[in-house]
Short mmCIF file of C-alpha atoms and ligand atoms in Angstrom, two decimals:
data_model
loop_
_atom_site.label_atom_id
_atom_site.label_comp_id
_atom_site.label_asym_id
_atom_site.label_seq_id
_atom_site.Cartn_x
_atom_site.Cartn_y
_atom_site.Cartn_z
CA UNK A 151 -28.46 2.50 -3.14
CA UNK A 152 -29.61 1.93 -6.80
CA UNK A 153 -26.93 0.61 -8.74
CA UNK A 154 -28.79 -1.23 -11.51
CA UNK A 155 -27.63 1.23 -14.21
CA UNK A 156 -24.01 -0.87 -13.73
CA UNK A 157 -25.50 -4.28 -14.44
CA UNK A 158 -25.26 -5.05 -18.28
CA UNK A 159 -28.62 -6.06 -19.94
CA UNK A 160 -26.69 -8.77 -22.27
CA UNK A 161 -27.12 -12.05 -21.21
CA UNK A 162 -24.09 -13.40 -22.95
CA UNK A 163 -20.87 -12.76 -24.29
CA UNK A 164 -19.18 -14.98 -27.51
CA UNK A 165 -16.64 -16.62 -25.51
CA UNK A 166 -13.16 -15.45 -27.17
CA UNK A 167 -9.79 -14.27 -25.89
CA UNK A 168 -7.79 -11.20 -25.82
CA UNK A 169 -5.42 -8.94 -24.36
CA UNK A 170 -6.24 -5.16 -23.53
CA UNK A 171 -3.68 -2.38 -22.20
CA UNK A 172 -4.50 0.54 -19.54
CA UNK A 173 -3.17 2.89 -17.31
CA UNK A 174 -3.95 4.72 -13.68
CA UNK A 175 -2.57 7.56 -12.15
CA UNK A 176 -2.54 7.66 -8.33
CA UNK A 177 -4.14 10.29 -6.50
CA UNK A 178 -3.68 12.56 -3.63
CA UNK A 179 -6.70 13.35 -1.18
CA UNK A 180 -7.08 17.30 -0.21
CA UNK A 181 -10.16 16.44 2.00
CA UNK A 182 -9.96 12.84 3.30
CA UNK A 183 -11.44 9.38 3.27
CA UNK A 184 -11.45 7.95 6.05
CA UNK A 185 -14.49 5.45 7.21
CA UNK A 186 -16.55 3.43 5.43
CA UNK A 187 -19.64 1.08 5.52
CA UNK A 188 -20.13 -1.70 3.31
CA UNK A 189 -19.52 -2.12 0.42
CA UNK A 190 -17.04 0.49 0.25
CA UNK A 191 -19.31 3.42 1.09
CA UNK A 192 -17.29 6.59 2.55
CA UNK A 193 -18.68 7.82 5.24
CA UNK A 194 -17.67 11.24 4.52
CA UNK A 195 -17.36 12.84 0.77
CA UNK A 196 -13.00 13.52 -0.06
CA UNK A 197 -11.65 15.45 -3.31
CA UNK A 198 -8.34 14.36 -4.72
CA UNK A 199 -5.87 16.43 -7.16
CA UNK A 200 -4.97 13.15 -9.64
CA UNK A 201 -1.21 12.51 -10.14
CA UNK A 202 0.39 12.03 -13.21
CA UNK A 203 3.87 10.32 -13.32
CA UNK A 204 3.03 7.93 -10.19
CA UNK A 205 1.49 5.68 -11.81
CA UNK A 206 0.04 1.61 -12.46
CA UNK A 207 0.25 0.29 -16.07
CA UNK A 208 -1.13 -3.34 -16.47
CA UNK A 209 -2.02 -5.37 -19.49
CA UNK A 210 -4.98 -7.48 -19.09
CA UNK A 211 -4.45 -11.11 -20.87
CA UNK A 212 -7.78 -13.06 -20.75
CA UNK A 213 -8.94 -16.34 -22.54
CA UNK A 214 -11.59 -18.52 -21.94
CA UNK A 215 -11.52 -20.90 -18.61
CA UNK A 216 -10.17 -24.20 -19.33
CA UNK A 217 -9.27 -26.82 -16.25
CA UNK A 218 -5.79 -26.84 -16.09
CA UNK A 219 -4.72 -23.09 -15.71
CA UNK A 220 -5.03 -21.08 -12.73
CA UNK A 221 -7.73 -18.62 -12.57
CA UNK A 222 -5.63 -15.72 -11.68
CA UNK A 223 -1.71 -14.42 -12.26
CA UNK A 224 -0.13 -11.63 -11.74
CA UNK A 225 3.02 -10.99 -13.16
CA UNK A 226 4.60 -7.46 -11.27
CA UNK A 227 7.79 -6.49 -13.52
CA UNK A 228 7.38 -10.22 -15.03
CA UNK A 229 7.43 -12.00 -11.51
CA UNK A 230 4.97 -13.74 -10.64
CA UNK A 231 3.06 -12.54 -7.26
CA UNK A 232 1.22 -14.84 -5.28
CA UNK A 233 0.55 -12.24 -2.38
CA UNK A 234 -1.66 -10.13 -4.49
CA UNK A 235 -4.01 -12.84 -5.49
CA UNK A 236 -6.37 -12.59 -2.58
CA UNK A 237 -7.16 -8.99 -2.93
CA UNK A 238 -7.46 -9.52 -6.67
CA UNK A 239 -10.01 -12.17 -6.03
CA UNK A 240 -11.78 -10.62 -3.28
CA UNK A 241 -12.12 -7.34 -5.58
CA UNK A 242 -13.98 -9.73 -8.50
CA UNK A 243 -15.92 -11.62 -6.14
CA UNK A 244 -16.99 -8.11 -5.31
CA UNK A 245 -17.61 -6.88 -9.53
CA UNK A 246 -19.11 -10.35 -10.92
CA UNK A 247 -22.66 -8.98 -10.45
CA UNK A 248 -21.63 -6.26 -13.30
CA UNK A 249 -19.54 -8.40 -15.29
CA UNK A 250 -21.07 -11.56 -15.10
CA UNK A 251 -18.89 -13.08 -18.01
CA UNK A 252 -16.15 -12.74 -15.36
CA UNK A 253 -15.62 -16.37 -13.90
CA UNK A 254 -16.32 -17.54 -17.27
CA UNK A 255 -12.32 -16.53 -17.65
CA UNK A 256 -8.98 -16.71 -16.42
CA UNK A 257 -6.76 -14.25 -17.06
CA UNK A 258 -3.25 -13.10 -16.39
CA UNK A 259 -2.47 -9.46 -14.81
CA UNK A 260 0.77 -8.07 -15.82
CA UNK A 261 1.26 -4.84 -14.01
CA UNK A 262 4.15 -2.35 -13.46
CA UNK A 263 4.01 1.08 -11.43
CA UNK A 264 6.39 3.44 -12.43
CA UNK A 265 7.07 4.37 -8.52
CA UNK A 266 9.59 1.66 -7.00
CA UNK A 267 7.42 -0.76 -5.55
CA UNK A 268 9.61 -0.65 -2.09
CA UNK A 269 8.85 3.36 -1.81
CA UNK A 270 5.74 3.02 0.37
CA UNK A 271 3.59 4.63 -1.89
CA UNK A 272 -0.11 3.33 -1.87
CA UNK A 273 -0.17 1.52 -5.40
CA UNK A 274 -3.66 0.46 -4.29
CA UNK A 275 -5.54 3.61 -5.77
CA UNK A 276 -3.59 3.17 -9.49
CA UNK A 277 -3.18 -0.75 -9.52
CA UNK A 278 -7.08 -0.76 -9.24
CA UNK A 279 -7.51 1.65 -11.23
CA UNK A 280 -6.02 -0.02 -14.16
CA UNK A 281 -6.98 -2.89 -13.60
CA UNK A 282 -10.99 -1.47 -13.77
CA UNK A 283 -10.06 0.15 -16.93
CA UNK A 284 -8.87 -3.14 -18.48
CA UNK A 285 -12.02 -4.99 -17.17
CA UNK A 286 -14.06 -2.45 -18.71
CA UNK A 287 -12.23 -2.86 -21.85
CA UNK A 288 -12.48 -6.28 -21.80
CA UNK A 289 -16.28 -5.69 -21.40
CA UNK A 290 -16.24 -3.55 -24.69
CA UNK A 291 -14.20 -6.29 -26.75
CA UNK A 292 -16.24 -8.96 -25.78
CA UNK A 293 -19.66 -7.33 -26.33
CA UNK A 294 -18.41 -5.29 -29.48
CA UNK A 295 -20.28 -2.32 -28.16
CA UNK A 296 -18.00 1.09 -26.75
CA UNK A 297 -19.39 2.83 -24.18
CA UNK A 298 -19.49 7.17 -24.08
CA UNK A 299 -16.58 8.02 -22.90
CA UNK A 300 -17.95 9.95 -19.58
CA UNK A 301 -20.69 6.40 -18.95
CA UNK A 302 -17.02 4.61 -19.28
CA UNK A 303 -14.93 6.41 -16.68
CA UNK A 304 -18.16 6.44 -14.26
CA UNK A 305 -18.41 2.20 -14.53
CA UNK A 306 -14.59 2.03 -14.31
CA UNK A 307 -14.49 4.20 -11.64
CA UNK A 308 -17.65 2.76 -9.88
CA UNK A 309 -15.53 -1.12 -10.15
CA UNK A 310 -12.61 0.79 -8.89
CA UNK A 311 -13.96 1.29 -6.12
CA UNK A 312 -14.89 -1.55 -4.98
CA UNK A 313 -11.26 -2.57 -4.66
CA UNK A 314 -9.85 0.24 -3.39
CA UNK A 315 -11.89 3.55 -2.17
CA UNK A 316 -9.63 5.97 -3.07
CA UNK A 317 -8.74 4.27 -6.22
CA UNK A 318 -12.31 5.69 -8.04
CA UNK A 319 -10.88 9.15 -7.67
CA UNK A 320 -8.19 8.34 -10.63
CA UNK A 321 -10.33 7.74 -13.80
CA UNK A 322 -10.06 11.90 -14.47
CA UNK A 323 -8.68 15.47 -13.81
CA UNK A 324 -7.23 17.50 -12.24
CA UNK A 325 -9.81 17.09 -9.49
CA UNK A 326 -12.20 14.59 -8.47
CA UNK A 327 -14.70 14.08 -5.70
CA UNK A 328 -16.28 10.92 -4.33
CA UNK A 329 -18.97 11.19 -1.54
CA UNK A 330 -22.44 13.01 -1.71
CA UNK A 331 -21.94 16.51 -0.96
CA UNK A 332 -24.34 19.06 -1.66
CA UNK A 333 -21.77 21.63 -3.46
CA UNK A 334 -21.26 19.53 -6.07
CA UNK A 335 -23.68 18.32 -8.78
CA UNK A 336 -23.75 15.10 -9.77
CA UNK A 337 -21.28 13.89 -6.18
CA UNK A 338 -22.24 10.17 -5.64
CA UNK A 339 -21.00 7.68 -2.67
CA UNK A 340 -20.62 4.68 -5.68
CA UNK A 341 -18.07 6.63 -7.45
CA UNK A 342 -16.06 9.42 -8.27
CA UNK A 343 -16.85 12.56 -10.74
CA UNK A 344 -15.09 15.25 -12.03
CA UNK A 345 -15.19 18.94 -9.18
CA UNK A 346 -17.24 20.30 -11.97
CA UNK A 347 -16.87 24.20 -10.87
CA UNK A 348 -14.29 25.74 -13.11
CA UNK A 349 -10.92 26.65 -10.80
CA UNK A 350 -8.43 29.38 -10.77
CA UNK A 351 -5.69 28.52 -13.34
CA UNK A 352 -3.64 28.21 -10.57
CA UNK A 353 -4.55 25.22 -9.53
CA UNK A 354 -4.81 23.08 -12.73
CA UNK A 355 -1.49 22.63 -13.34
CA UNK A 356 -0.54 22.30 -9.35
CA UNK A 357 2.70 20.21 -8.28
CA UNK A 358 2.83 17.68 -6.04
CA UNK A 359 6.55 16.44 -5.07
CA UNK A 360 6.34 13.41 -2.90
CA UNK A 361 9.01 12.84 -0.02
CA UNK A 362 9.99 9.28 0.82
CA UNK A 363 10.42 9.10 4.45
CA UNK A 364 9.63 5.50 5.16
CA UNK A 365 9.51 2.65 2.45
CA UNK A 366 8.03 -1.04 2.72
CA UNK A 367 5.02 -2.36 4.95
CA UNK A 368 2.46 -0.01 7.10
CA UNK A 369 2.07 -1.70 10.63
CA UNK A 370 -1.79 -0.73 10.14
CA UNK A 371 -3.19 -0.52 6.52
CA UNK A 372 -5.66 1.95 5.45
CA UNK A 373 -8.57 -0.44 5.19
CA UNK A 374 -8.12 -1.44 9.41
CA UNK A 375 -7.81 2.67 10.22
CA UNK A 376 -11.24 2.49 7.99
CA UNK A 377 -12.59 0.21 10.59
CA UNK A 378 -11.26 2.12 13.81
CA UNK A 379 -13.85 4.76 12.80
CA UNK A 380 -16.56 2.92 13.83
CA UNK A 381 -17.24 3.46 17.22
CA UNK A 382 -14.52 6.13 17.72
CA UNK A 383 -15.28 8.80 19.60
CA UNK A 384 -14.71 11.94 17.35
CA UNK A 385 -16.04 10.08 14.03
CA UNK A 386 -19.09 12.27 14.26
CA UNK A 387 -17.26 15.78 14.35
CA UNK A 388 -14.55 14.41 11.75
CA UNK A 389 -17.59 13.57 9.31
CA UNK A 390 -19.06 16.70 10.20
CA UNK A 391 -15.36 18.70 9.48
CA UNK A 392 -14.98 16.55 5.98
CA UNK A 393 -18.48 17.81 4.42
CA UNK A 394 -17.58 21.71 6.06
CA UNK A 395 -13.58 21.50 4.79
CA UNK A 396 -15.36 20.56 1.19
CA UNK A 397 -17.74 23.27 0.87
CA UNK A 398 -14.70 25.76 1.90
CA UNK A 399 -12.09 24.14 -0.66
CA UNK A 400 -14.98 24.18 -2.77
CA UNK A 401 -14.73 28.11 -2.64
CA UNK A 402 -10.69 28.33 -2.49
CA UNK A 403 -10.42 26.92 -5.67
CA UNK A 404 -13.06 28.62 -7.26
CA UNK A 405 -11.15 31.82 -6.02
CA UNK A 406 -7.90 30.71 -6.03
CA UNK A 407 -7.34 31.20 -2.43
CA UNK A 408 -3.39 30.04 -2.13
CA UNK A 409 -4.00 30.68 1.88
CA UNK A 410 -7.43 28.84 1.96
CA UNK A 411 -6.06 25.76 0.56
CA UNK A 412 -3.23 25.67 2.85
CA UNK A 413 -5.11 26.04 5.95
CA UNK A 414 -8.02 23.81 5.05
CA UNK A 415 -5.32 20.81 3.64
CA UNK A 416 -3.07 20.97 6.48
CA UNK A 417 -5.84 20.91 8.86
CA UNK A 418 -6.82 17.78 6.74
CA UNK A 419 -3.53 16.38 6.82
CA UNK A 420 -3.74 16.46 10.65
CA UNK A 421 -6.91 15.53 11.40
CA UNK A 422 -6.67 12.02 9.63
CA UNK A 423 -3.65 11.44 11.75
CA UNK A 424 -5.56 12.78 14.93
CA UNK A 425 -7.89 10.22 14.48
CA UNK A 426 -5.49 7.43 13.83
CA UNK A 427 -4.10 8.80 17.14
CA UNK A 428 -7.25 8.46 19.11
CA UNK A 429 -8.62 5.28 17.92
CA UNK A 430 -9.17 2.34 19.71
CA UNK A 431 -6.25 0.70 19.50
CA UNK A 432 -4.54 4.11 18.65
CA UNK A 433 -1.26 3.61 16.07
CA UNK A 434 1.01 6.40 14.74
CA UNK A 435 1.96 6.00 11.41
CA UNK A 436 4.07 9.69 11.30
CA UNK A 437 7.87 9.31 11.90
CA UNK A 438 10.31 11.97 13.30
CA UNK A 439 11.41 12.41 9.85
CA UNK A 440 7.98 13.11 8.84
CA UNK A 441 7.16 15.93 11.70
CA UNK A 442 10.97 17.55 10.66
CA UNK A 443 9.63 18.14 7.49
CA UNK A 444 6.57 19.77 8.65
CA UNK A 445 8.79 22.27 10.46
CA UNK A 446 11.04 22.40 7.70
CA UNK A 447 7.91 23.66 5.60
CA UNK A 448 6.46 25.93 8.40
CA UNK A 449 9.76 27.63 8.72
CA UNK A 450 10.08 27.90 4.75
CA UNK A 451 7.20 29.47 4.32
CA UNK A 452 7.53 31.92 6.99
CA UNK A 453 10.75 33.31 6.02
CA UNK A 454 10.02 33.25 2.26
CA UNK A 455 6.14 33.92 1.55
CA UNK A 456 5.75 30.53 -0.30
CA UNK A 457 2.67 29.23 -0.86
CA UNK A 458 4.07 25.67 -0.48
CA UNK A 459 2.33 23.02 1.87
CA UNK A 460 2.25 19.37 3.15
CA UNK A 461 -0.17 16.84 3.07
CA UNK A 462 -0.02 13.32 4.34
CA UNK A 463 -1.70 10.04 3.02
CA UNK A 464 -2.07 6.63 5.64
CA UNK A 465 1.41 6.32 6.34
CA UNK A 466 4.71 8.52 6.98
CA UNK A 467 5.48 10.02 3.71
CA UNK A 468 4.70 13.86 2.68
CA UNK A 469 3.46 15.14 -0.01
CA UNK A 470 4.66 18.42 -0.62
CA UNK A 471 1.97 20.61 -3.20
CA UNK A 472 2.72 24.25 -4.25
CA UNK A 473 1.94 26.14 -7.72
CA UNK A 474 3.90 25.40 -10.59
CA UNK A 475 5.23 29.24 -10.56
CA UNK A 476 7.15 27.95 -7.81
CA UNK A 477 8.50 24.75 -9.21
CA UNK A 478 12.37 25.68 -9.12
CA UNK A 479 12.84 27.16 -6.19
CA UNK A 480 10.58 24.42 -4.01
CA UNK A 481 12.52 21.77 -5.88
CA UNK A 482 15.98 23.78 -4.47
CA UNK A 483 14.60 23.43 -1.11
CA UNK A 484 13.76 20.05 -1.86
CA UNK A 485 16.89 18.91 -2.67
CA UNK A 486 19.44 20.99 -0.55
CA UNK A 487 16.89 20.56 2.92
CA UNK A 488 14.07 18.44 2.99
CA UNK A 489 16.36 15.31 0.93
CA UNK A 490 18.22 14.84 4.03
CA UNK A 491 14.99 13.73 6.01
CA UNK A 492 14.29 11.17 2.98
CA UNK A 493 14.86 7.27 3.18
CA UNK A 494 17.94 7.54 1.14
CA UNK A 495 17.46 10.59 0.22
CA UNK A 496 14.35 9.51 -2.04
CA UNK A 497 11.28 12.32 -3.38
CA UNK A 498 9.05 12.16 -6.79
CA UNK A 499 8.54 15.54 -8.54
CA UNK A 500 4.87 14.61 -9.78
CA UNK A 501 1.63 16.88 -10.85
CA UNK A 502 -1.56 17.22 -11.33
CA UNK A 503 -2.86 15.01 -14.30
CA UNK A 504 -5.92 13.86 -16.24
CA UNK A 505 -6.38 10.50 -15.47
CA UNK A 506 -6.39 6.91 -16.85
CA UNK A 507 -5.62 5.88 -20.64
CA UNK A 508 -4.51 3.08 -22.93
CA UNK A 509 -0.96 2.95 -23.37
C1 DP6 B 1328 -5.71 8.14 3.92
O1 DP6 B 1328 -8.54 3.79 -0.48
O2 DP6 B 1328 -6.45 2.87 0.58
O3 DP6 B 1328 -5.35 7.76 1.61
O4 DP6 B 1328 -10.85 1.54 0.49
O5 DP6 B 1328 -9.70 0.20 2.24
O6 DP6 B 1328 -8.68 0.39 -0.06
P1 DP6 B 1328 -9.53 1.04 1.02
O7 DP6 B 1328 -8.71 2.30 1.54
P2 DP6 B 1328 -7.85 3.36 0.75
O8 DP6 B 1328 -7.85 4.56 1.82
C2 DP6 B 1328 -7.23 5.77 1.52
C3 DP6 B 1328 -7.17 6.61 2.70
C4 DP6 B 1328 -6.36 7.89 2.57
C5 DP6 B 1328 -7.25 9.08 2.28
C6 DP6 B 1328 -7.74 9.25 0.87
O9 DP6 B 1328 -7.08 8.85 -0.10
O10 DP6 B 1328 -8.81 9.89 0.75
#
């Protein structure tokens, strides 16, 4: 895979400090990711509404190396965190080819996400998202030259990804795609670009109210269920659904098919967790709480015509998405019956956003 057009043609950069501010919005996958090859390849294409208020903000302070400092910090609310360094190192060891001024530096991260950090919600897609965005920036400072802003969000999204897959689906909006697939022009495995197709008002301003059903560590993370997909014994059909489920949402939100999309991202929903199911070891990440909810939302919708419906990253919470005609009433049901299945009774009203920015 050519990916020359990310290596800069400087050879050097005057050596000079700075500081440079970004944020990331998460993002929520209608058509999964799940499998990879090296480095960070999918091994099937996934489209993502981004988020708006769940979201990574991290200033970027860098100077040149000098002995005595430590290479890396990273300060989360102003305390310092160790545990993060290794990813955080492993991601640049994985970008230096296309920023080589990189180990020339050391540099201090400080980073807040506007989601509790406790809530179990995957800061991995927006925490690498900004934290791409700064480097880029950084890039730009150093070299004096500013990129266009759609060459920008492609490089920032093609470094996201190499720390997190999902997180090069959160540079724009409202939808994104990562993965070749032959529906959309432009689709690329190395990073993420915008759908493209225009899409029924409907879904541009579409709500996504997250329910907290289980907060702290995963007992598998995402990138071991990546691994489980080698070898397993429905990866072939699940690629094979992923591409098909595309080219259908593809036409739902062309159309603005309210059923469509909550068939096809249901069946999503489900079908990541039936392969978590069969793997080899197999894990459950769902809770009861999590399969009450589904009910709760099967039963809602059958006895009031909503077109509300659930969707479910690697781990036990539910994301809830419906139209943003519907906002009040969903957000009643929210609160008086689907609270009550919550981790202290804990949900984010978020929606669909436009991606990353300075702040
Ligand atoms: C289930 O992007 O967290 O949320 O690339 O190993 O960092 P790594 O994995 P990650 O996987 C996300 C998986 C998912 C589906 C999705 O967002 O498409």
């Amino acid at each position: 895979m050519d990916t020359s057009q990310f290596i800069p043609s400087y050879s050097q950069l005057s050596p000079k400090g700075g500081s440079v501010r970004w944020q990331a919005p998460s993002n929520i996958a209608l058509v999964k990711y799940w499998g990879k090859t090296d480095v960070q390849i999918p091994m099937n294409p996934s489209i993502s509404f981004t988020l708006s208020t769940c979201r990574t903000e991290t200033q970027l302070d860098f100077a040149p190396k000098s002995g005595a400092s430590a290479w890396i910090k990273v300060l989360l609310d102003g305390e310092e965190q160790e545990a993060f360094i290794p990813k955080i190192e492993t991601f640049f060891q994985r970008i230096k080819e296309y920023l080589p001024f990189l180990e020339a530096y050391q540099f201090v991260v400080k980073t807040h996400n506007s989601f509790p950090h406790s809530s179990g919600i995957a800061s991995s897609a927006s925490g690498m998202g900004a934290l791409a965005a700064c480097l880029v920036a950084m890039e730009e400072q150093l070299s004096g030259q500013t990129m266009e802003a759609s060459a920008r969000s492609q490089k920032i999204s093609f470094l996201a990804r190499l720390g997190s897959g999902s997180a090069c689906r959160s540079m724009e909006g409202p939808l994104v795609v990562w993965g070749r697939h032959p529906a959309i022009a432009g689709s690329s495995d190395l990073y993420g670009v915008p759908y493209g197709h225009s899409i029924a008002p409907v879904f541009e301003n579409y709500r996504d109210s997250i329910l907290l059903v289980d907060v702290g560590e995963k007992q598998v993370s995402s990138t071991a269920g990546h691994a489980l997909m080698h070898g397993h014994p429905f990866s072939e059909a699940r690629f094979a659904e992923a591409n098909k489920h595309l080219t259908q949402l593809s036409e739902v939100l062309q159309v603005g098919d309210l059923d469509g999309f909550i068939e096809l991202v249901e069946l999503e929903a489900l079908q990541l967790h039936a392969m978590m199911l069969t793997s080899s070891p197999y894990f459950i990440l769902m809770k009861p709480n999590t399969l009450a909810i589904i009910n709760a939302v099967w039963d809602y919708r059958k006895q009031t015509g909503s077109k509300l419906c659930f969707t479910l990253d690697a781990g036990a919470n539910v994301h809830l998405l419906y139209p943003d005609t519907e906002a009040d009433e969903v957000r009643r049901f929210i609160q008086q019956e689907l609270a009550q299945y919550c981790k202290d009774g804990a949900f984010i009203h978020d929606r669909c956003g436009i991606g990353i920015s300075t702040f």
